[in-house]
Tab-separated table of C-alpha atoms and ligand atoms in Angstrom:
chain	number	residue	atom	x	y	z
A	938	UNK	CA	-24.440	-17.013	-0.942
A	939	UNK	CA	-21.853	-19.325	-2.494
A	940	UNK	CA	-19.540	-21.360	-0.308
A	941	UNK	CA	-16.605	-20.997	-2.657
A	942	UNK	CA	-15.460	-18.606	-5.370
A	943	UNK	CA	-15.362	-19.538	-9.057
A	944	UNK	CA	-11.896	-17.962	-9.214
A	945	UNK	CA	-10.467	-20.512	-6.770
A	946	UNK	CA	-9.723	-20.415	-3.048
A	947	UNK	CA	-6.770	-19.853	-0.737
A	948	UNK	CA	-5.376	-23.196	0.266
A	949	UNK	CA	-4.973	-22.235	3.935
A	950	UNK	CA	-5.066	-19.450	6.462
A	951	UNK	CA	-1.343	-18.941	5.947
A	952	UNK	CA	-1.833	-18.557	2.195
A	953	UNK	CA	-4.372	-15.798	2.781
A	954	UNK	CA	-2.243	-14.069	5.397
A	955	UNK	CA	0.740	-14.154	3.050
A	956	UNK	CA	-1.227	-12.801	0.124
A	957	UNK	CA	-2.915	-10.074	2.162
A	958	UNK	CA	0.336	-9.136	3.890
A	959	UNK	CA	2.068	-9.247	0.502
A	960	UNK	CA	-0.435	-6.688	-0.733
A	961	UNK	CA	-0.250	-4.542	2.384
A	962	UNK	CA	3.523	-4.536	2.871
A	963	UNK	CA	5.170	-2.629	0.087
A	964	UNK	CA	6.511	0.756	-0.858
A	965	UNK	CA	3.909	2.197	1.501
A	966	UNK	CA	5.744	0.874	4.542
A	967	UNK	CA	9.355	1.302	3.566
A	968	UNK	CA	9.428	4.181	1.111
A	969	UNK	CA	6.364	6.270	1.956
A	970	UNK	CA	5.879	5.920	5.728
A	971	UNK	CA	9.386	7.119	6.714
A	972	UNK	CA	9.325	10.130	4.425
A	973	UNK	CA	5.819	11.177	5.451
A	974	UNK	CA	6.918	10.919	9.083
A	975	UNK	CA	9.967	12.980	8.149
A	976	UNK	CA	7.905	15.631	6.338
A	977	UNK	CA	5.259	15.846	9.062
A	978	UNK	CA	7.385	16.270	12.142
A	979	UNK	CA	7.961	12.661	13.308
A	980	UNK	CA	6.229	11.511	16.493
A	981	UNK	CA	2.972	13.418	16.114
A	982	UNK	CA	2.457	11.962	12.653
A	983	UNK	CA	3.261	8.438	13.870
A	984	UNK	CA	0.781	8.776	16.713
A	985	UNK	CA	-2.051	9.973	14.456
A	986	UNK	CA	-1.147	7.217	11.987
A	987	UNK	CA	-1.337	4.515	14.661
A	988	UNK	CA	-4.695	5.846	15.810
A	989	UNK	CA	-5.980	5.743	12.233
A	990	UNK	CA	-4.845	2.116	11.883
A	991	UNK	CA	-6.527	1.045	15.129
A	992	UNK	CA	-9.768	3.039	14.985
A	993	UNK	CA	-10.384	3.146	11.251
A	994	UNK	CA	-8.041	0.801	9.391
A	995	UNK	CA	-8.508	-2.497	11.191
A	996	UNK	CA	-12.319	-2.232	11.502
A	997	UNK	CA	-12.602	-1.379	7.794
A	998	UNK	CA	-10.165	-4.168	6.892
A	999	UNK	CA	-12.505	-6.592	8.645
A	1000	UNK	CA	-15.487	-5.071	6.827
A	1001	UNK	CA	-13.798	-5.407	3.424
A	1002	UNK	CA	-12.796	-9.039	3.890
A	1003	UNK	CA	-16.251	-9.834	5.220
A	1004	UNK	CA	-18.079	-8.263	2.264
A	1005	UNK	CA	-15.771	-10.122	-0.115
A	1006	UNK	CA	-16.270	-13.475	1.549
A	1007	UNK	CA	-20.028	-13.067	1.624
A	1008	UNK	CA	-20.172	-12.053	-2.053
A	1009	UNK	CA	-17.475	-14.421	-3.399
A	1010	UNK	CA	-17.064	-12.430	-6.665
A	1011	UNK	CA	-15.004	-9.523	-7.933
A	1012	UNK	CA	-15.980	-6.272	-6.181
A	1013	UNK	CA	-18.477	-4.756	-8.622
A	1014	UNK	CA	-20.325	-8.051	-9.121
A	1015	UNK	CA	-20.261	-8.698	-5.370
A	1016	UNK	CA	-21.664	-5.264	-4.564
A	1017	UNK	CA	-24.343	-5.600	-7.226
A	1018	UNK	CA	-25.388	-8.980	-5.814
A	1019	UNK	CA	-25.359	-7.718	-2.228
A	1020	UNK	CA	-27.463	-4.655	-3.032
A	1021	UNK	CA	-30.018	-7.013	-4.576
A	1022	UNK	CA	-29.887	-9.339	-1.595
A	1023	UNK	CA	-30.396	-6.556	0.923
A	1024	UNK	CA	-32.604	-4.268	-1.134
A	1025	UNK	CA	-30.037	-1.478	-0.680
A	1026	UNK	CA	-29.647	1.321	-3.247
A	1027	UNK	CA	-27.707	0.585	-6.436
A	1028	UNK	CA	-25.515	3.572	-5.600
A	1029	UNK	CA	-23.397	1.368	-3.330
A	1030	UNK	CA	-21.921	-0.223	-6.444
A	1031	UNK	CA	-19.961	3.024	-6.869
A	1032	UNK	CA	-17.615	1.627	-4.178
A	1033	UNK	CA	-16.292	-0.742	-6.841
A	1034	UNK	CA	-15.821	2.082	-9.325
A	1035	UNK	CA	-13.964	4.252	-6.843
A	1036	UNK	CA	-11.729	1.237	-6.237
A	1037	UNK	CA	-10.949	0.691	-9.901
A	1038	UNK	CA	-10.122	4.350	-10.575
A	1039	UNK	CA	-8.072	4.700	-7.370
A	1040	UNK	CA	-6.171	1.511	-8.224
A	1041	UNK	CA	-5.283	2.805	-11.682
A	1042	UNK	CA	-4.108	6.177	-10.336
A	1043	UNK	CA	-2.074	4.605	-7.522
A	1044	UNK	CA	-0.440	2.039	-9.779
A	1045	UNK	CA	0.571	4.857	-12.157
A	1046	UNK	CA	2.985	6.371	-9.613
A	1047	UNK	CA	3.627	3.154	-7.682
A	1048	UNK	CA	5.218	1.663	-10.756
A	1049	UNK	CA	7.497	4.681	-11.228
A	1050	UNK	CA	8.819	4.270	-7.680
A	1051	UNK	CA	8.934	0.498	-8.190
A	1052	UNK	CA	11.215	1.343	-11.122
A	1053	UNK	CA	13.537	3.238	-8.741
A	1054	UNK	CA	13.907	0.090	-6.623
A	1055	UNK	CA	14.857	-1.830	-9.768
A	1056	UNK	CA	17.357	0.833	-10.771
A	1057	UNK	CA	18.995	0.742	-7.331
A	1058	UNK	CA	19.020	-3.081	-7.282
A	1059	UNK	CA	20.797	-2.891	-10.627
A	1060	UNK	CA	23.336	-0.349	-9.336
A	1061	UNK	CA	24.218	-2.608	-6.367
A	1062	UNK	CA	24.353	-5.685	-8.572
A	1063	UNK	CA	26.843	-3.902	-10.825
A	1064	UNK	CA	28.798	-2.758	-7.808
A	1065	UNK	CA	28.955	-6.339	-6.513
A	1066	UNK	CA	30.643	-7.229	-9.786
A	1067	UNK	CA	33.165	-4.439	-9.483
A	1068	UNK	CA	31.102	-1.558	-10.846
A	1069	UNK	CA	31.130	2.003	-9.561
A	1070	UNK	CA	30.163	2.786	-5.967
A	1071	UNK	CA	27.385	5.165	-5.058
A	1072	UNK	CA	29.561	7.750	-3.355
A	1073	UNK	CA	27.224	10.722	-3.586
A	1074	UNK	CA	23.703	9.297	-3.140
A	1075	UNK	CA	22.000	12.685	-3.427
A	1076	UNK	CA	23.612	13.208	-6.844
A	1077	UNK	CA	22.839	9.643	-7.977
A	1078	UNK	CA	19.211	10.144	-7.081
A	1079	UNK	CA	18.838	13.566	-8.679
A	1080	UNK	CA	20.569	12.302	-11.851
A	1081	UNK	CA	17.983	9.525	-12.055
A	1082	UNK	CA	15.098	11.956	-11.572
A	1083	UNK	CA	16.468	14.335	-14.162
A	1084	UNK	CA	16.379	11.640	-16.837
A	1085	UNK	CA	12.823	11.034	-18.112
A	1086	UNK	CA	13.948	8.229	-20.449
A	1087	UNK	CA	15.553	6.241	-17.718
A	1088	UNK	CA	12.609	6.745	-15.365
A	1089	UNK	CA	10.091	5.779	-18.036
A	1090	UNK	CA	12.198	2.733	-18.951
A	1091	UNK	CA	12.380	1.323	-15.403
A	1092	UNK	CA	8.695	2.218	-14.974
A	1093	UNK	CA	7.981	0.064	-18.057
A	1094	UNK	CA	10.069	-2.844	-16.728
A	1095	UNK	CA	8.284	-2.739	-13.388
A	1096	UNK	CA	4.873	-2.594	-15.068
A	1097	UNK	CA	5.860	-5.438	-17.387
A	1098	UNK	CA	6.764	-7.630	-14.418
A	1099	UNK	CA	3.432	-6.817	-12.771
A	1100	UNK	CA	1.482	-7.723	-15.915
A	1101	UNK	CA	3.527	-10.900	-16.150
A	1102	UNK	CA	2.036	-12.147	-12.910
A	1103	UNK	CA	-1.486	-10.768	-13.200
A	1104	UNK	CA	-1.781	-11.904	-16.826
A	1105	UNK	CA	-0.804	-15.449	-15.983
A	1106	UNK	CA	-2.854	-15.540	-12.808
A	1107	UNK	CA	-1.104	-15.588	-9.468
A	1108	UNK	CA	0.764	-18.859	-9.706
A	1109	UNK	CA	2.043	-21.108	-6.990
A	1110	UNK	CA	5.542	-19.969	-7.878
A	1111	UNK	CA	4.920	-16.466	-6.609
A	1112	UNK	CA	3.187	-17.681	-3.499
A	1113	UNK	CA	6.181	-19.894	-2.750
A	1114	UNK	CA	8.692	-17.194	-3.515
A	1115	UNK	CA	6.920	-14.729	-1.241
A	1116	UNK	CA	6.975	-17.290	1.534
A	1117	UNK	CA	10.708	-16.812	1.981
A	1118	UNK	CA	11.272	-13.407	0.414
A	1119	UNK	CA	9.046	-11.571	2.891
A	1120	UNK	CA	10.854	-13.050	5.921
A	1121	UNK	CA	14.117	-12.173	4.176
A	1122	UNK	CA	12.960	-8.562	3.924
A	1123	UNK	CA	12.120	-8.578	7.610
A	1124	UNK	CA	15.579	-9.925	8.452
A	1125	UNK	CA	17.279	-7.270	6.322
A	1126	UNK	CA	15.311	-4.566	8.090
A	1127	UNK	CA	16.237	-6.032	11.467
A	1128	UNK	CA	19.889	-6.120	10.433
A	1129	UNK	CA	19.672	-2.437	9.489
A	1130	UNK	CA	18.037	-1.594	12.824
A	1131	UNK	CA	20.864	-3.482	14.549
A	1132	UNK	CA	23.377	-1.507	12.489
A	1133	UNK	CA	21.625	1.680	13.594
A	1134	UNK	CA	22.039	0.540	17.196
A	1135	UNK	CA	25.803	0.131	16.726
A	1136	UNK	CA	26.069	3.675	15.387
A	1137	UNK	CA	24.511	4.879	18.630
A	1138	UNK	CA	21.765	6.833	16.923
A	1139	UNK	CA	18.895	4.419	17.461
A	1140	UNK	CA	17.790	6.317	20.558
A	1141	UNK	CA	17.631	9.636	18.717
A	1142	UNK	CA	15.752	7.985	15.867
A	1143	UNK	CA	13.272	6.473	18.308
A	1144	UNK	CA	12.652	9.785	19.999
A	1145	UNK	CA	12.170	11.452	16.618
A	1146	UNK	CA	9.597	8.793	15.698
A	1147	UNK	CA	7.842	8.303	18.990
A	1148	UNK	CA	7.942	11.598	20.888
A	1149	UNK	CA	4.974	13.532	19.605
A	1150	UNK	CA	5.213	17.280	19.167
A	1151	UNK	CA	1.552	18.247	19.210
A	1152	UNK	CA	2.190	21.619	17.636
A	1153	UNK	CA	2.759	19.661	14.403
A	1154	UNK	CA	-0.817	18.326	14.339
A	1155	UNK	CA	-2.879	20.070	11.689
A	1156	UNK	CA	-5.548	19.247	9.118
A	1157	UNK	CA	-3.126	18.515	6.296
A	1158	UNK	CA	-1.015	16.206	8.419
A	1159	UNK	CA	-4.081	14.340	9.670
A	1160	UNK	CA	-5.176	13.785	6.108
A	1161	UNK	CA	-1.732	12.457	5.158
A	1162	UNK	CA	-1.780	10.090	8.134
A	1163	UNK	CA	-5.274	8.843	7.348
A	1164	UNK	CA	-4.486	8.462	3.626
A	1165	UNK	CA	-1.314	6.583	4.528
A	1166	UNK	CA	-3.229	4.233	6.840
A	1167	UNK	CA	-5.555	3.309	3.975
A	1168	UNK	CA	-2.712	3.092	1.478
A	1169	UNK	CA	-0.533	0.933	3.663
A	1170	UNK	CA	-3.288	-1.542	4.547
A	1171	UNK	CA	-4.418	-1.651	0.874
A	1172	UNK	CA	-7.845	-0.418	1.969
A	1173	UNK	CA	-10.620	1.527	0.315
A	1174	UNK	CA	-10.090	0.173	-3.191
A	1175	UNK	CA	-11.550	-3.329	-2.840
A	1176	UNK	CA	-8.242	-5.185	-2.918
A	1177	UNK	CA	-8.907	-6.813	0.425
A	1178	UNK	CA	-12.497	-7.445	-0.659
A	1179	UNK	CA	-11.209	-9.367	-3.664
A	1180	UNK	CA	-8.804	-11.371	-1.501
A	1181	UNK	CA	-11.603	-12.018	1.008
A	1182	UNK	CA	-13.697	-13.582	-1.754
A	1183	UNK	CA	-11.234	-16.486	-1.899
A	1184	UNK	CA	-11.118	-17.005	1.870
A	1185	UNK	CA	-12.473	-20.352	3.142
A	1186	UNK	CA	-15.434	-20.181	5.444
A	1187	UNK	CA	-13.889	-21.566	8.635
A	1188	UNK	CA	-11.108	-18.979	8.953
A	1189	UNK	CA	-11.575	-16.143	11.456
A	1190	UNK	CA	-11.707	-12.754	9.725
A	1191	UNK	CA	-10.980	-10.605	12.814
A	1192	UNK	CA	-7.952	-12.692	13.760
A	1193	UNK	CA	-6.405	-12.799	10.309
A	1194	UNK	CA	-7.242	-9.113	9.813
A	1195	UNK	CA	-5.481	-8.246	13.061
A	1196	UNK	CA	-2.403	-10.253	12.053
A	1197	UNK	CA	-2.188	-8.447	8.708
A	1198	UNK	CA	-2.627	-5.025	10.331
A	1199	UNK	CA	-0.019	-5.790	12.994
A	1200	UNK	CA	2.513	-7.114	10.492
A	1201	UNK	CA	2.008	-4.089	8.257
A	1202	UNK	CA	2.408	-1.626	11.113
A	1203	UNK	CA	5.427	-3.442	12.537
A	1204	UNK	CA	7.221	-3.329	9.180
A	1205	UNK	CA	6.527	0.398	8.778
A	1206	UNK	CA	7.876	1.154	12.258
A	1207	UNK	CA	10.908	-1.068	11.678
A	1208	UNK	CA	11.577	0.742	8.419
A	1209	UNK	CA	11.544	3.989	10.370
A	1210	UNK	CA	13.921	2.569	12.976
A	1211	UNK	CA	16.209	1.288	10.225
A	1212	UNK	CA	16.326	4.537	8.281
A	1213	UNK	CA	16.385	7.371	10.825
A	1214	UNK	CA	19.537	6.305	12.728
A	1215	UNK	CA	21.342	6.442	9.391
A	1216	UNK	CA	19.762	9.771	8.442
A	1217	UNK	CA	20.676	11.291	11.804
A	1218	UNK	CA	24.086	9.591	11.948
A	1219	UNK	CA	25.126	11.073	8.632
A	1220	UNK	CA	24.026	14.517	9.679
A	1221	UNK	CA	21.052	14.723	7.320
A	1222	UNK	CA	18.144	16.810	8.590
A	1223	UNK	CA	15.443	14.229	9.465
A	1224	UNK	CA	12.745	16.772	8.629
A	1225	UNK	CA	11.425	17.184	5.109
A	1226	UNK	CA	13.218	14.211	3.504
A	1227	UNK	CA	10.588	13.911	0.770
A	1228	UNK	CA	10.114	10.945	-1.594
A	1229	UNK	CA	13.885	10.559	-2.054
A	1230	UNK	CA	14.561	9.895	1.643
A	1231	UNK	CA	15.488	6.191	1.544
A	1232	UNK	CA	17.329	6.535	-1.765
A	1233	UNK	CA	19.527	9.376	-0.596
A	1234	UNK	CA	20.168	8.171	2.965
A	1235	UNK	CA	20.588	4.380	2.998
A	1236	UNK	CA	23.325	4.229	0.319
A	1237	UNK	CA	25.469	6.402	2.633
A	1238	UNK	CA	25.417	3.580	5.178
A	1239	UNK	CA	25.792	0.824	2.584
A	1240	UNK	CA	28.982	2.527	1.431
A	1241	UNK	CA	30.675	2.282	4.842
A	1242	UNK	CA	29.139	-0.880	6.340
A	1243	UNK	CA	31.035	-4.133	6.018
A	1244	UNK	CA	29.229	-6.098	3.339
A	1245	UNK	CA	27.375	-2.918	2.436
A	1246	UNK	CA	27.035	-3.900	-1.226
A	1247	UNK	CA	25.275	-7.093	-0.275
A	1248	UNK	CA	23.007	-5.191	2.108
A	1249	UNK	CA	22.266	-2.675	-0.621
A	1250	UNK	CA	21.430	-5.390	-3.091
A	1251	UNK	CA	19.294	-7.262	-0.588
A	1252	UNK	CA	17.500	-4.169	0.620
A	1253	UNK	CA	16.543	-2.770	-2.771
A	1254	UNK	CA	15.973	-6.214	-4.292
A	1255	UNK	CA	13.614	-7.229	-1.513
A	1256	UNK	CA	11.940	-3.834	-1.548
A	1257	UNK	CA	11.265	-4.445	-5.223
A	1258	UNK	CA	9.694	-7.828	-4.389
A	1259	UNK	CA	7.535	-6.217	-1.701
A	1260	UNK	CA	6.446	-3.570	-4.213
A	1261	UNK	CA	5.764	-6.260	-6.791
A	1262	UNK	CA	3.411	-8.265	-4.568
A	1263	UNK	CA	1.537	-5.023	-3.886
A	1264	UNK	CA	1.359	-3.798	-7.475
A	1265	UNK	CA	-0.218	-7.094	-8.494
A	1266	UNK	CA	-3.069	-6.378	-6.131
A	1267	UNK	CA	-3.378	-2.856	-7.534
A	1268	UNK	CA	-3.781	-4.130	-11.099
A	1269	UNK	CA	-6.135	-6.987	-10.243
A	1270	UNK	CA	-9.480	-5.185	-9.659
A	1271	UNK	CA	-9.555	-3.365	-13.008
A	1272	UNK	CA	-8.338	-6.485	-14.835
A	1273	UNK	CA	-10.951	-8.709	-13.195
A	1274	UNK	CA	-13.569	-6.166	-14.182
A	1275	UNK	CA	-12.557	-6.243	-17.871
A	1276	UNK	CA	-12.516	-10.032	-17.825
A	1277	UNK	CA	-15.943	-10.315	-16.172
A	1278	UNK	CA	-17.825	-7.517	-17.904
A	1279	UNK	CA	-16.237	-7.203	-21.301
A	1280	UNK	CA	-15.284	-10.811	-21.859
A	1281	UNK	CA	-11.682	-9.784	-22.534
A	1282	UNK	CA	-9.003	-12.428	-22.017
A	1283	UNK	CA	-7.037	-12.034	-18.790
A	1284	UNK	CA	-3.705	-11.417	-20.495
A	1285	UNK	CA	-5.095	-8.771	-22.837
A	1286	UNK	CA	-7.100	-7.147	-20.070
A	1287	UNK	CA	-4.144	-6.804	-17.722
A	1288	UNK	CA	-2.005	-5.482	-20.558
A	1289	UNK	CA	-4.599	-2.835	-21.429
A	1290	UNK	CA	-4.942	-1.624	-17.833
A	1291	UNK	CA	-1.173	-1.666	-17.307
A	1292	UNK	CA	-0.661	0.279	-20.549
A	1293	UNK	CA	-3.074	2.936	-19.326
A	1294	UNK	CA	-1.339	3.063	-15.928
A	1295	UNK	CA	2.033	3.388	-17.630
A	1296	UNK	CA	0.800	6.336	-19.699
A	1297	UNK	CA	-0.711	8.096	-16.674
A	1298	UNK	CA	2.540	7.319	-14.860
A	1299	UNK	CA	4.383	9.544	-17.323
A	1300	UNK	CA	2.849	12.495	-15.467
A	1301	UNK	CA	4.771	11.313	-12.387
A	1302	UNK	CA	7.928	10.729	-14.450
A	1303	UNK	CA	7.756	14.237	-15.927
A	1304	UNK	CA	6.898	15.831	-12.586
A	1305	UNK	CA	10.587	15.366	-11.684
A	1306	UNK	CA	12.017	16.927	-14.813
A	1307	UNK	CA	10.347	18.522	-17.836
A	1308	UNK	CA	7.123	19.322	-15.963
A	1309	UNK	CA	8.679	20.078	-12.589
A	1310	UNK	CA	7.390	23.662	-12.842
A	1311	UNK	CA	3.749	22.495	-13.054
A	1312	UNK	CA	2.174	22.921	-9.645
A	1313	UNK	CA	-1.402	22.650	-8.451
A	1314	UNK	CA	-2.678	23.022	-4.884
A	1315	UNK	CA	0.932	23.600	-3.922
A	1316	UNK	CA	1.982	20.160	-5.183
A	1317	UNK	CA	3.740	18.763	-8.215
A	1318	UNK	CA	1.897	16.323	-10.491
A	1319	UNK	CA	2.954	13.227	-8.567
A	1320	UNK	CA	1.883	14.863	-5.309
A	1321	UNK	CA	-1.442	15.782	-6.875
A	1322	UNK	CA	-2.143	12.195	-7.979
A	1323	UNK	CA	-1.207	10.961	-4.501
A	1324	UNK	CA	-3.525	13.550	-2.947
A	1325	UNK	CA	-6.514	12.589	-5.082
A	1326	UNK	CA	-6.027	8.814	-5.004
A	1327	UNK	CA	-4.488	8.057	-1.586
A	1328	UNK	CA	-5.710	10.872	0.575
A	1329	UNK	CA	-9.201	11.378	-0.862
A	1330	UNK	CA	-10.399	8.368	-2.883
A	1331	UNK	CA	-9.163	5.613	-0.529
A	1332	UNK	CA	-10.671	7.159	2.632
A	1333	UNK	CA	-13.888	7.870	0.711
A	1334	UNK	CA	-14.051	4.279	-0.551
A	1335	UNK	CA	-13.320	3.035	2.971
A	1336	UNK	CA	-16.028	5.278	4.426
A	1337	UNK	CA	-18.606	3.830	2.041
A	1338	UNK	CA	-17.420	0.266	2.715
A	1339	UNK	CA	-17.807	0.820	6.471
A	1340	UNK	CA	-21.300	2.255	6.045
A	1341	UNK	CA	-22.307	-0.555	3.714
A	1342	UNK	CA	-21.124	-3.256	6.110
A	1343	UNK	CA	-22.531	-1.452	9.140
A	1344	UNK	CA	-25.942	-0.405	7.873
A	1345	UNK	CA	-26.845	-2.248	4.666
A	1346	UNK	CA	-25.764	-5.812	5.405
A	1347	UNK	CA	-28.127	-7.896	7.532
A	1348	UNK	CA	-27.088	-8.682	11.074
A	1349	UNK	CA	-27.414	-12.415	10.419
A	1350	UNK	CA	-24.838	-12.123	7.628
A	1351	UNK	CA	-22.448	-10.211	9.860
A	1352	UNK	CA	-22.832	-12.726	12.668
A	1353	UNK	CA	-22.306	-15.619	10.302
A	1354	UNK	CA	-19.125	-14.069	8.850
A	1355	UNK	CA	-17.764	-13.074	12.246
A	1356	UNK	CA	-18.804	-16.299	14.010
A	1357	UNK	CA	-16.651	-17.112	17.015
A	1358	UNK	CA	-15.949	-13.594	18.279
A	1359	UNK	CA	-17.326	-12.456	21.597
A	1360	UNK	CA	-20.596	-10.487	21.618
A	1361	UNK	CA	-18.811	-7.454	23.081
A	1362	UNK	CA	-16.235	-7.395	20.278
A	1363	UNK	CA	-18.982	-7.855	17.708
A	1364	UNK	CA	-21.023	-4.952	19.042
A	1365	UNK	CA	-17.989	-2.717	19.336
A	1366	UNK	CA	-16.884	-3.498	15.793
A	1367	UNK	CA	-20.378	-2.880	14.462
A	1368	UNK	CA	-20.704	0.544	16.048
A	1369	UNK	CA	-17.215	1.474	14.960
A	1370	UNK	CA	-18.000	0.764	11.298
A	1371	UNK	CA	-21.463	2.294	11.623
A	1372	UNK	CA	-20.485	5.536	13.321
A	1373	UNK	CA	-16.961	6.006	14.663
A	1374	UNK	CA	-14.866	5.194	11.587
A	1375	UNK	CA	-17.120	7.024	9.097
A	1376	UNK	CA	-17.221	10.099	11.353
A	1377	UNK	CA	-13.452	10.157	11.772
A	1378	UNK	CA	-12.864	9.817	8.039
A	1379	UNK	CA	-15.438	12.494	7.317
A	1380	UNK	CA	-13.953	14.879	9.857
A	1381	UNK	CA	-10.504	14.509	8.380
A	1382	UNK	CA	-11.730	14.914	4.794
A	1383	UNK	CA	-13.932	17.920	5.567
A	1384	UNK	CA	-11.302	19.583	7.672
A	1385	UNK	CA	-9.132	19.865	4.618
A	1386	UNK	CA	-11.863	20.976	2.264
A	1387	UNK	CA	-13.297	23.641	4.587
B	1029	LIG	N1	-0.368	-1.384	0.566
B	1029	LIG	C1	0.543	-1.201	-0.502
B	1029	LIG	C2	1.854	-0.604	0.062
B	1029	LIG	O1	1.916	-0.261	1.212
B	1029	LIG	C3	-0.015	-0.335	-1.613
B	1029	LIG	C4	-1.394	-0.718	-2.051
B	1029	LIG	C5	-2.438	0.179	-1.899
B	1029	LIG	C6	-1.652	-1.974	-2.586
B	1029	LIG	C7	-3.731	-0.168	-2.262
B	1029	LIG	C8	-2.937	-2.329	-2.958
B	1029	LIG	C9	-3.979	-1.443	-2.781
B	1029	LIG	O2	2.812	-0.455	-0.617
């Protein structure tokens, strides 16, 4: 197969790690992980989540990057070429389709929540210039949710900013910006954890997050944890495959994969340790926080901390940037497909996909107000889209990716792509993607269906 991709290549290992971490670290870590932990009883959820990352996530991350680097094209073209090369059934190409549809569904609600981060950045910016304080965060948040116009407006701004980057191609500017904005996000989180330590509630937060209560383990919670592992690592929808296609040959996939997985997990855990001391300290019940958790809890602390406005602005501003670098990677697969297959210009293609995502996103917007009464499978519309895309389609896509790498690809290809790792690690990885990971995903998916 080709040595390089026609779309260009990452300039270095660091460039790839930054891009892949930029995709992985986002709302999933800071918005979604803490509230899922809150809704699912804390420690038990975290434990199942960590097991999913180690046993399923990392091995599949390696498989995705490897398939991408071997194919060197956008996912559907890569899979088509690899099925020809190996004589495998054409059906494997459906992995690419699952990815495109999942990406569109995820971006539809991701952008709505991305809009919340913009709204809150705006509120803190105004406050820094003497505007009103957020004194009752629960009311501020429910006022925002009650207003479909405002939600749809911020959703449009967020989507516009995403198209701006994807339409122009990911420029050096963004790569450079991310180089210092991601560390800045990490520092802000660390500062919040340190603040939590001064309040004396860090210990309680840690025991909430790390002391598992096994009575909380059930099929639904395992599916949430598995779906979250895929969502947070950007797996199962060919994002990492696409990024792998631009990875130079001499860079170790297992090592870079492990760095990305570790960074992603560390940020999620730090987010938990930043948020729960505040939640507990202000007497909020840490259970059942729901999607509003960070928006209703953190502003309480920002209101009393010294320099709280600046922290608020930094936190929500950087969270927006983290969401932005992820949403780009959500829009990319469908856009690349339109460009490759339909000969549509990149700008127009990204605009068309983003327009569709914006429209589907209105279902999420309305699920908080005019359609809040609509419920299916005990969930509102946003919850339903999350269930289908994150908890079902991503694990299913990941399952197929693991099987494809484990069974369809030739051993020589695998050895060539994973050159440099020890034979024991190679064999372990291979049997994990052949059997262990697919079985675990299947068990979790079936458990919920049956
Ligand atoms: N990993 C991103 C986050 O945690 C979301 C994402 C999912 C991005 C799938 C790309 C693909 O916010």
